[in-house]
PDB file of C-alpha atoms in Angstrom:
ATOM      1  CA  MET A   1       2.826 -14.642 296.132  1.00 96.00           C
ATOM      2  CA  ASN A   2       1.271 -13.654 292.826  1.00 98.00           C
ATOM      3  CA  LEU A   3       3.382 -14.558 289.807  1.00 98.00           C
ATOM      4  CA  THR A   4       3.397 -14.344 286.027  1.00 98.00           C
ATOM      5  CA  LEU A   5       4.683 -17.485 284.339  1.00 98.00           C
ATOM      6  CA  LYS A   6       5.940 -17.394 280.783  1.00 98.00           C
ATOM      7  CA  ILE A   7       6.029 -21.060 279.777  1.00 98.00           C
ATOM      8  CA  TRP A   8       7.198 -22.668 276.554  1.00 98.00           C
ATOM      9  CA  ARG A   9       4.328 -24.615 274.949  1.00 98.00           C
ATOM     10  CA  GLN A  10       5.012 -26.972 272.053  1.00 97.00           C
ATOM     11  CA  SER A  11       2.741 -29.853 271.093  1.00 94.00           C
ATOM     12  CA  ASN A  12       5.518 -32.006 269.583  1.00 89.00           C
ATOM     13  CA  ALA A  13       8.978 -31.873 268.030  1.00 85.00           C
ATOM     14  CA  LYS A  14       7.645 -30.970 264.573  1.00 88.00           C
ATOM     15  CA  GLU A  15       5.342 -28.126 265.619  1.00 91.00           C
ATOM     16  CA  GLN A  16       6.539 -24.590 266.258  1.00 93.00           C
ATOM     17  CA  GLY A  17       6.394 -23.640 269.922  1.00 95.00           C
ATOM     18  CA  LYS A  18       5.762 -20.341 271.659  1.00 97.00           C
ATOM     19  CA  MET A  19       5.833 -18.700 275.080  1.00 98.00           C
ATOM     20  CA  VAL A  20       2.425 -18.543 276.771  1.00 98.00           C
ATOM     21  CA  ASP A  21       1.607 -16.315 279.756  1.00 98.00           C
ATOM     22  CA  TYR A  22      -0.111 -17.665 282.868  1.00 98.00           C
ATOM     23  CA  LYS A  23      -1.101 -15.871 286.051  1.00 97.00           C
ATOM     24  CA  ILE A  24      -0.912 -17.798 289.307  1.00 97.00           C
ATOM     25  CA  SER A  25      -1.816 -16.496 292.751  1.00 96.00           C
ATOM     26  CA  ASP A  26      -1.490 -17.498 296.410  1.00 95.00           C
ATOM     27  CA  VAL A  27       1.787 -19.325 295.843  1.00 97.00           C
ATOM     28  CA  SER A  28       3.373 -20.320 299.143  1.00 97.00           C
ATOM     29  CA  PRO A  29       7.125 -19.626 299.539  1.00 96.00           C
ATOM     30  CA  ASP A  30       7.372 -23.121 301.018  1.00 96.00           C
ATOM     31  CA  MET A  31       6.189 -24.788 297.809  1.00 97.00           C
ATOM     32  CA  SER A  32       8.725 -26.495 295.608  1.00 97.00           C
ATOM     33  CA  PHE A  33       8.904 -25.265 292.030  1.00 98.00           C
ATOM     34  CA  LEU A  34       7.275 -28.448 290.768  1.00 98.00           C
ATOM     35  CA  GLU A  35       4.484 -28.165 293.325  1.00 97.00           C
ATOM     36  CA  MET A  36       3.796 -24.701 291.961  1.00 98.00           C
ATOM     37  CA  LEU A  37       3.539 -26.195 288.454  1.00 98.00           C
ATOM     38  CA  ASP A  38       1.202 -28.866 289.845  1.00 98.00           C
ATOM     39  CA  VAL A  39      -1.074 -26.113 291.167  1.00 97.00           C
ATOM     40  CA  LEU A  40      -1.021 -24.394 287.780  1.00 98.00           C
ATOM     41  CA  ASN A  41      -1.880 -27.642 285.991  1.00 98.00           C
ATOM     42  CA  ASN A  42      -4.785 -28.322 288.359  1.00 97.00           C
ATOM     43  CA  GLU A  43      -6.165 -24.887 287.479  1.00 97.00           C
ATOM     44  CA  LEU A  44      -5.708 -25.523 283.754  1.00 98.00           C
ATOM     45  CA  ILE A  45      -7.422 -28.919 283.957  1.00 98.00           C
ATOM     46  CA  GLU A  46     -10.374 -27.410 285.852  1.00 97.00           C
ATOM     47  CA  LYS A  47     -10.732 -24.875 283.026  1.00 96.00           C
ATOM     48  CA  GLY A  48     -10.594 -27.634 280.435  1.00 97.00           C
ATOM     49  CA  ASP A  49      -7.197 -26.538 279.113  1.00 97.00           C
ATOM     50  CA  ASP A  50      -4.239 -28.763 278.280  1.00 96.00           C
ATOM     51  CA  PRO A  51      -1.872 -29.003 281.280  1.00 98.00           C
ATOM     52  CA  VAL A  52       1.798 -28.122 280.914  1.00 98.00           C
ATOM     53  CA  ALA A  53       3.888 -31.249 280.273  1.00 98.00           C
ATOM     54  CA  PHE A  54       7.057 -31.440 282.364  1.00 97.00           C
ATOM     55  CA  ASP A  55       9.311 -34.301 283.433  1.00 96.00           C
ATOM     56  CA  HIS A  56       9.630 -35.472 287.035  1.00 95.00           C
ATOM     57  CA  ASP A  57      10.083 -38.658 288.997  1.00 93.00           C
ATOM     58  CA  CYS A  58      11.780 -38.925 292.399  1.00 95.00           C
ATOM     59  CA  ARG A  59      11.504 -35.233 293.379  1.00 95.00           C
ATOM     60  CA  GLU A  60      14.500 -35.811 295.640  1.00 94.00           C
ATOM     61  CA  GLY A  61      17.323 -34.527 293.425  1.00 94.00           C
ATOM     62  CA  ILE A  62      18.437 -38.018 292.441  1.00 94.00           C
ATOM     63  CA  CYS A  63      16.958 -38.969 289.065  1.00 94.00           C
ATOM     64  CA  GLY A  64      17.655 -35.793 287.053  1.00 93.00           C
ATOM     65  CA  MET A  65      14.302 -35.920 285.263  1.00 95.00           C
ATOM     66  CA  CYS A  66      13.048 -32.487 286.388  1.00 95.00           C
ATOM     67  CA  SER A  67      15.248 -30.535 283.995  1.00 93.00           C
ATOM     68  CA  LEU A  68      13.913 -27.026 283.364  1.00 97.00           C
ATOM     69  CA  PHE A  69      15.532 -23.820 282.177  1.00 97.00           C
ATOM     70  CA  ILE A  70      14.276 -21.167 284.598  1.00 98.00           C
ATOM     71  CA  ASN A  71      14.973 -17.482 284.026  1.00 97.00           C
ATOM     72  CA  GLY A  72      17.903 -18.387 281.796  1.00 95.00           C
ATOM     73  CA  GLU A  73      19.503 -20.869 284.207  1.00 96.00           C
ATOM     74  CA  ALA A  74      19.473 -24.652 284.221  1.00 97.00           C
ATOM     75  CA  HIS A  75      17.489 -25.795 287.283  1.00 97.00           C
ATOM     76  CA  GLY A  76      16.871 -22.174 288.280  1.00 96.00           C
ATOM     77  CA  PRO A  77      18.597 -19.523 290.394  1.00 95.00           C
ATOM     78  CA  ASP A  78      19.872 -21.752 293.209  1.00 95.00           C
ATOM     79  CA  ARG A  79      23.123 -23.753 293.117  1.00 94.00           C
ATOM     80  CA  GLY A  80      23.851 -27.426 293.720  1.00 95.00           C
ATOM     81  CA  ILE A  81      20.208 -28.456 293.324  1.00 96.00           C
ATOM     82  CA  THR A  82      17.845 -29.851 290.727  1.00 97.00           C
ATOM     83  CA  THR A  83      14.566 -28.164 289.749  1.00 97.00           C
ATOM     84  CA  CYS A  84      12.563 -30.337 292.156  1.00 97.00           C
ATOM     85  CA  GLN A  85      14.696 -29.027 295.042  1.00 97.00           C
ATOM     86  CA  LEU A  86      14.117 -25.402 294.070  1.00 97.00           C
ATOM     87  CA  HIS A  87      11.635 -23.621 296.343  1.00 97.00           C
ATOM     88  CA  MET A  88       9.466 -20.619 295.623  1.00 98.00           C
ATOM     89  CA  ARG A  89      11.161 -18.634 298.384  1.00 97.00           C
ATOM     90  CA  LYS A  90      13.848 -17.918 295.786  1.00 97.00           C
ATOM     91  CA  PHE A  91      11.321 -15.690 293.999  1.00 97.00           C
ATOM     92  CA  LYS A  92       9.445 -12.543 295.004  1.00 97.00           C
ATOM     93  CA  ASP A  93       5.819 -11.498 294.850  1.00 97.00           C
ATOM     94  CA  GLY A  94       5.060 -10.053 291.428  1.00 97.00           C
ATOM     95  CA  ASP A  95       7.972 -11.771 289.681  1.00 98.00           C
ATOM     96  CA  THR A  96       7.801 -12.901 286.072  1.00 98.00           C
ATOM     97  CA  ILE A  97       9.343 -16.354 285.656  1.00 98.00           C
ATOM     98  CA  TYR A  98      10.460 -17.709 282.289  1.00 98.00           C
ATOM     99  CA  ILE A  99      10.262 -21.517 282.070  1.00 98.00           C
ATOM    100  CA  GLU A 100      11.731 -23.323 279.070  1.00 98.00           C
ATOM    101  CA  PRO A 101      12.947 -26.825 278.167  1.00 97.00           C
ATOM    102  CA  PHE A 102      16.636 -27.675 277.940  1.00 97.00           C
ATOM    103  CA  ARG A 103      17.605 -26.589 274.442  1.00 94.00           C
ATOM    104  CA  ALA A 104      20.076 -28.589 272.368  1.00 95.00           C
ATOM    105  CA  LYS A 105      20.037 -30.258 268.972  1.00 93.00           C
ATOM    106  CA  ALA A 106      20.600 -33.611 270.647  1.00 95.00           C
ATOM    107  CA  PHE A 107      17.692 -33.008 273.081  1.00 96.00           C
ATOM    108  CA  PRO A 108      14.625 -32.644 270.820  1.00 95.00           C
ATOM    109  CA  VAL A 109      11.431 -31.424 272.457  1.00 96.00           C
ATOM    110  CA  ILE A 110       8.823 -34.138 273.008  1.00 96.00           C
ATOM    111  CA  LYS A 111       6.140 -31.802 274.351  1.00 97.00           C
ATOM    112  CA  ASP A 112       6.218 -28.449 276.157  1.00 97.00           C
ATOM    113  CA  LEU A 113       9.022 -28.716 278.734  1.00 98.00           C
ATOM    114  CA  VAL A 114       9.832 -32.396 278.140  1.00 97.00           C
ATOM    115  CA  VAL A 115      12.887 -33.231 276.024  1.00 97.00           C
ATOM    116  CA  ASP A 116      14.245 -36.532 274.745  1.00 97.00           C
ATOM    117  CA  ARG A 117      17.592 -37.226 276.450  1.00 96.00           C
ATOM    118  CA  THR A 118      18.100 -40.764 275.170  1.00 96.00           C
ATOM    119  CA  ALA A 119      21.272 -39.432 273.516  1.00 97.00           C
ATOM    120  CA  PHE A 120      22.896 -39.762 276.941  1.00 97.00           C
ATOM    121  CA  ASP A 121      21.832 -43.408 277.124  1.00 96.00           C
ATOM    122  CA  LYS A 122      23.346 -44.063 273.692  1.00 97.00           C
ATOM    123  CA  ILE A 123      26.664 -42.572 274.799  1.00 96.00           C
ATOM    124  CA  GLN A 124      26.747 -44.801 277.853  1.00 93.00           C
ATOM    125  CA  HIS A 125      25.779 -47.844 275.792  1.00 94.00           C
ATOM    126  CA  ALA A 126      28.728 -47.100 273.497  1.00 94.00           C
ATOM    127  CA  GLY A 127      31.236 -47.720 276.246  1.00 88.00           C
ATOM    128  CA  GLY A 128      29.749 -47.878 279.712  1.00 74.00           C
ATOM    129  CA  PHE A 129      30.611 -51.434 280.669  1.00 72.00           C
ATOM    130  CA  ILE A 130      33.382 -53.401 282.345  1.00 71.00           C
ATOM    131  CA  SER A 131      34.678 -56.939 281.916  1.00 70.00           C
ATOM    132  CA  VAL A 132      33.742 -59.270 284.733  1.00 68.00           C
ATOM    133  CA  ASN A 133      35.264 -62.705 285.239  1.00 68.00           C
ATOM    134  CA  THR A 134      32.336 -65.020 285.909  1.00 67.00           C
ATOM    135  CA  SER A 135      34.373 -68.218 286.030  1.00 71.00           C
ATOM    136  CA  GLY A 136      33.407 -68.873 289.648  1.00 70.00           C
ATOM    137  CA  ASN A 137      36.650 -67.465 291.015  1.00 71.00           C
ATOM    138  CA  THR A 138      35.544 -63.849 290.807  1.00 70.00           C
ATOM    139  CA  GLN A 139      37.317 -61.591 293.261  1.00 71.00           C
ATOM    140  CA  ASP A 140      35.088 -59.557 295.528  1.00 74.00           C
ATOM    141  CA  ALA A 141      35.236 -55.909 294.508  1.00 70.00           C
ATOM    142  CA  ASN A 142      35.663 -54.868 298.131  1.00 76.00           C
ATOM    143  CA  ALA A 143      38.812 -57.011 298.314  1.00 80.00           C
ATOM    144  CA  ILE A 144      40.540 -55.086 295.499  1.00 82.00           C
ATOM    145  CA  PRO A 145      42.883 -52.449 296.986  1.00 87.00           C
ATOM    146  CA  ILE A 146      42.176 -48.987 295.546  1.00 89.00           C
ATOM    147  CA  PRO A 147      43.944 -45.791 296.660  1.00 91.00           C
ATOM    148  CA  LYS A 148      41.474 -43.665 298.604  1.00 92.00           C
ATOM    149  CA  HIS A 149      42.185 -40.635 296.439  1.00 93.00           C
ATOM    150  CA  ASP A 150      41.206 -42.575 293.309  1.00 92.00           C
ATOM    151  CA  ALA A 151      38.138 -44.064 294.975  1.00 92.00           C
ATOM    152  CA  ASP A 152      36.979 -40.630 296.126  1.00 95.00           C
ATOM    153  CA  ARG A 153      37.404 -39.114 292.665  1.00 94.00           C
ATOM    154  CA  ALA A 154      35.593 -42.054 291.030  1.00 94.00           C
ATOM    155  CA  PHE A 155      32.741 -41.668 293.485  1.00 94.00           C
ATOM    156  CA  ASP A 156      32.551 -37.924 292.823  1.00 96.00           C
ATOM    157  CA  ALA A 157      32.317 -38.602 289.071  1.00 96.00           C
ATOM    158  CA  ALA A 158      29.670 -41.276 289.656  1.00 95.00           C
ATOM    159  CA  THR A 159      27.379 -38.725 291.309  1.00 96.00           C
ATOM    160  CA  CYS A 160      26.483 -37.384 287.842  1.00 97.00           C
ATOM    161  CA  ILE A 161      22.745 -37.953 287.369  1.00 97.00           C
ATOM    162  CA  GLY A 162      22.676 -37.292 283.626  1.00 96.00           C
ATOM    163  CA  CYS A 163      20.186 -34.440 283.879  1.00 97.00           C
ATOM    164  CA  GLY A 164      21.710 -32.531 280.959  1.00 97.00           C
ATOM    165  CA  ALA A 165      22.207 -29.187 282.729  1.00 97.00           C
ATOM    166  CA  CYS A 166      25.760 -29.079 281.380  1.00 97.00           C
ATOM    167  CA  VAL A 167      24.489 -29.379 277.806  1.00 98.00           C
ATOM    168  CA  ALA A 168      21.701 -26.839 278.294  1.00 97.00           C
ATOM    169  CA  THR A 169      24.105 -24.320 279.864  1.00 96.00           C
ATOM    170  CA  CYS A 170      26.953 -24.701 277.381  1.00 97.00           C
ATOM    171  CA  LYS A 171      26.958 -22.195 274.515  1.00 95.00           C
ATOM    172  CA  ASN A 172      28.038 -25.078 272.264  1.00 96.00           C
ATOM    173  CA  SER A 173      25.618 -27.652 273.705  1.00 97.00           C
ATOM    174  CA  SER A 174      28.608 -29.773 274.633  1.00 97.00           C
ATOM    175  CA  ALA A 175      28.201 -33.030 276.544  1.00 97.00           C
ATOM    176  CA  MET A 176      31.856 -33.145 277.579  1.00 97.00           C
ATOM    177  CA  LEU A 177      31.178 -32.829 281.315  1.00 98.00           C
ATOM    178  CA  PHE A 178      28.676 -35.687 281.273  1.00 98.00           C
ATOM    179  CA  VAL A 179      30.826 -37.971 279.114  1.00 97.00           C
ATOM    180  CA  SER A 180      33.962 -37.191 281.086  1.00 97.00           C
ATOM    181  CA  ALA A 181      32.210 -38.045 284.346  1.00 97.00           C
ATOM    182  CA  LYS A 182      31.216 -41.448 282.983  1.00 94.00           C
ATOM    183  CA  VAL A 183      34.711 -42.055 281.578  1.00 95.00           C
ATOM    184  CA  SER A 184      36.327 -41.026 284.878  1.00 94.00           C
ATOM    185  CA  GLN A 185      33.987 -43.214 286.886  1.00 90.00           C
ATOM    186  CA  PHE A 186      35.519 -46.294 285.240  1.00 87.00           C
ATOM    187  CA  ALA A 187      38.987 -45.003 284.334  1.00 89.00           C
ATOM    188  CA  LEU A 188      39.912 -44.457 287.995  1.00 91.00           C
ATOM    189  CA  LEU A 189      39.008 -47.974 289.101  1.00 88.00           C
ATOM    190  CA  PRO A 190      40.898 -51.206 288.298  1.00 86.00           C
ATOM    191  CA  GLN A 191      37.681 -52.907 287.118  1.00 82.00           C
ATOM    192  CA  GLY A 192      37.440 -50.378 284.287  1.00 85.00           C
ATOM    193  CA  LYS A 193      41.005 -50.641 282.999  1.00 86.00           C
ATOM    194  CA  VAL A 194      40.422 -53.541 280.585  1.00 85.00           C
ATOM    195  CA  GLU A 195      38.214 -51.597 278.152  1.00 90.00           C
ATOM    196  CA  ALA A 196      39.574 -48.149 279.032  1.00 91.00           C
ATOM    197  CA  ALA A 197      40.925 -47.365 275.558  1.00 93.00           C
ATOM    198  CA  ASP A 198      37.916 -48.656 273.601  1.00 93.00           C
ATOM    199  CA  ARG A 199      35.514 -47.031 276.044  1.00 94.00           C
ATOM    200  CA  VAL A 200      36.763 -43.470 275.728  1.00 96.00           C
ATOM    201  CA  LEU A 201      37.148 -43.709 271.942  1.00 96.00           C
ATOM    202  CA  ASN A 202      33.650 -45.136 271.479  1.00 96.00           C
ATOM    203  CA  MET A 203      31.929 -42.732 273.870  1.00 96.00           C
ATOM    204  CA  VAL A 204      33.542 -39.643 272.354  1.00 97.00           C
ATOM    205  CA  ALA A 205      32.727 -40.869 268.841  1.00 97.00           C
ATOM    206  CA  GLU A 206      29.098 -41.448 269.828  1.00 97.00           C
ATOM    207  CA  MET A 207      28.907 -38.023 271.478  1.00 97.00           C
ATOM    208  CA  ASP A 208      30.100 -36.374 268.256  1.00 96.00           C
ATOM    209  CA  ALA A 209      27.780 -38.474 266.084  1.00 97.00           C
ATOM    210  CA  LEU A 210      24.747 -37.436 268.132  1.00 97.00           C
ATOM    211  CA  GLY A 211      25.351 -33.752 267.428  1.00 95.00           C
ATOM    212  CA  PHE A 212      26.731 -32.409 270.689  1.00 97.00           C
ATOM    213  CA  GLY A 213      29.092 -29.451 270.386  1.00 95.00           C
ATOM    214  CA  ASN A 214      32.726 -29.088 271.388  1.00 93.00           C
ATOM    215  CA  CYS A 215      34.066 -27.853 274.721  1.00 94.00           C
ATOM    216  CA  THR A 216      35.636 -24.393 274.749  1.00 94.00           C
ATOM    217  CA  ASN A 217      36.493 -24.337 278.469  1.00 91.00           C
ATOM    218  CA  THR A 218      33.963 -21.683 279.454  1.00 93.00           C
ATOM    219  CA  GLY A 219      33.229 -23.534 282.696  1.00 95.00           C
ATOM    220  CA  ALA A 220      29.496 -22.760 282.817  1.00 95.00           C
ATOM    221  CA  CYS A 221      28.734 -26.484 282.916  1.00 96.00           C
ATOM    222  CA  GLU A 222      30.455 -26.968 286.267  1.00 96.00           C
ATOM    223  CA  VAL A 223      28.735 -23.901 287.725  1.00 96.00           C
ATOM    224  CA  GLU A 224      25.249 -25.088 286.749  1.00 96.00           C
ATOM    225  CA  CYS A 225      25.773 -28.787 287.485  1.00 97.00           C
ATOM    226  CA  PRO A 226      23.511 -29.766 290.400  1.00 97.00           C
ATOM    227  CA  LYS A 227      26.076 -32.337 291.573  1.00 97.00           C
ATOM    228  CA  GLY A 228      29.160 -30.145 291.194  1.00 96.00           C
ATOM    229  CA  ILE A 229      30.909 -32.398 288.668  1.00 97.00           C
ATOM    230  CA  SER A 230      34.407 -30.956 288.248  1.00 96.00           C
ATOM    231  CA  LEU A 231      36.044 -29.777 285.031  1.00 96.00           C
ATOM    232  CA  GLU A 232      38.979 -31.955 286.080  1.00 96.00           C
ATOM    233  CA  ASN A 233      37.013 -34.843 284.594  1.00 96.00           C
ATOM    234  CA  ILE A 234      37.196 -33.236 281.144  1.00 97.00           C
ATOM    235  CA  ALA A 235      40.973 -32.947 281.468  1.00 96.00           C
ATOM    236  CA  ARG A 236      41.139 -36.602 282.528  1.00 95.00           C
ATOM    237  CA  MET A 237      38.983 -37.677 279.575  1.00 96.00           C
ATOM    238  CA  ASN A 238      41.217 -35.738 277.190  1.00 96.00           C
ATOM    239  CA  ARG A 239      44.259 -37.548 278.585  1.00 95.00           C
ATOM    240  CA  GLU A 240      42.496 -40.912 278.323  1.00 94.00           C
ATOM    241  CA  TYR A 241      41.458 -40.118 274.748  1.00 96.00           C
ATOM    242  CA  LEU A 242      44.990 -39.101 273.737  1.00 96.00           C
ATOM    243  CA  LYS A 243      46.504 -42.275 275.226  1.00 94.00           C
ATOM    244  CA  ALA A 244      43.901 -44.438 273.524  1.00 95.00           C
ATOM    245  CA  SER A 245      44.447 -42.703 270.174  1.00 95.00           C
ATOM    246  CA  LEU A 246      48.199 -43.342 270.289  1.00 92.00           C
ATOM    247  CA  LYS A 247      47.884 -47.083 270.953  1.00 75.00           C
TER     248      LYS A 247
END
């Protein structure tokens, strides 16, 4: 395939960025999207040009690092996958592909397609912990009876990889789906009950302080989430927040 790539280039957070056109040829449909970018960067390096900076790590859909906005969609045109799992067979010969970073006030651009998502870490640090009795008589977690329905829902929430697709997709740049997944992960399990009230209050406060927008129930976040995190988690977080606020 022969493609035209329109890629966002920005040297750092303070500089003004712009879209730059690149032509790339002989792209195999079996390539992953990131492999295609690797080929482009090899060509740029051979020409003496600055390669396109983009984030990646595991390339197995686990780490969430490979967060790109492709043709107006977080992680591209496929569903239930991250960018590294997107293959070029989803595109056609002669296509023009727009590639941009995730855009949100709380995700400042570091360079080109790489954004700083440490805001997510700060939210988790604000409340993502549980009390553990280390007196020597600690009960094995596997010995604690948990209803299967609760365990399944906690596990589903825990599959969130913190990629930020929900924020990039939301018209308000809301982090509600991410935060609610982390709140649900602990709120559904007995180990997380001790700090439940403080956790949800602190995490929501940190989310607001970092500049994320509010949720207006559009639902785009769930559609674009590569792990299918449910909007039910937002409803659960709202209930947890209301209970904590009334105590």
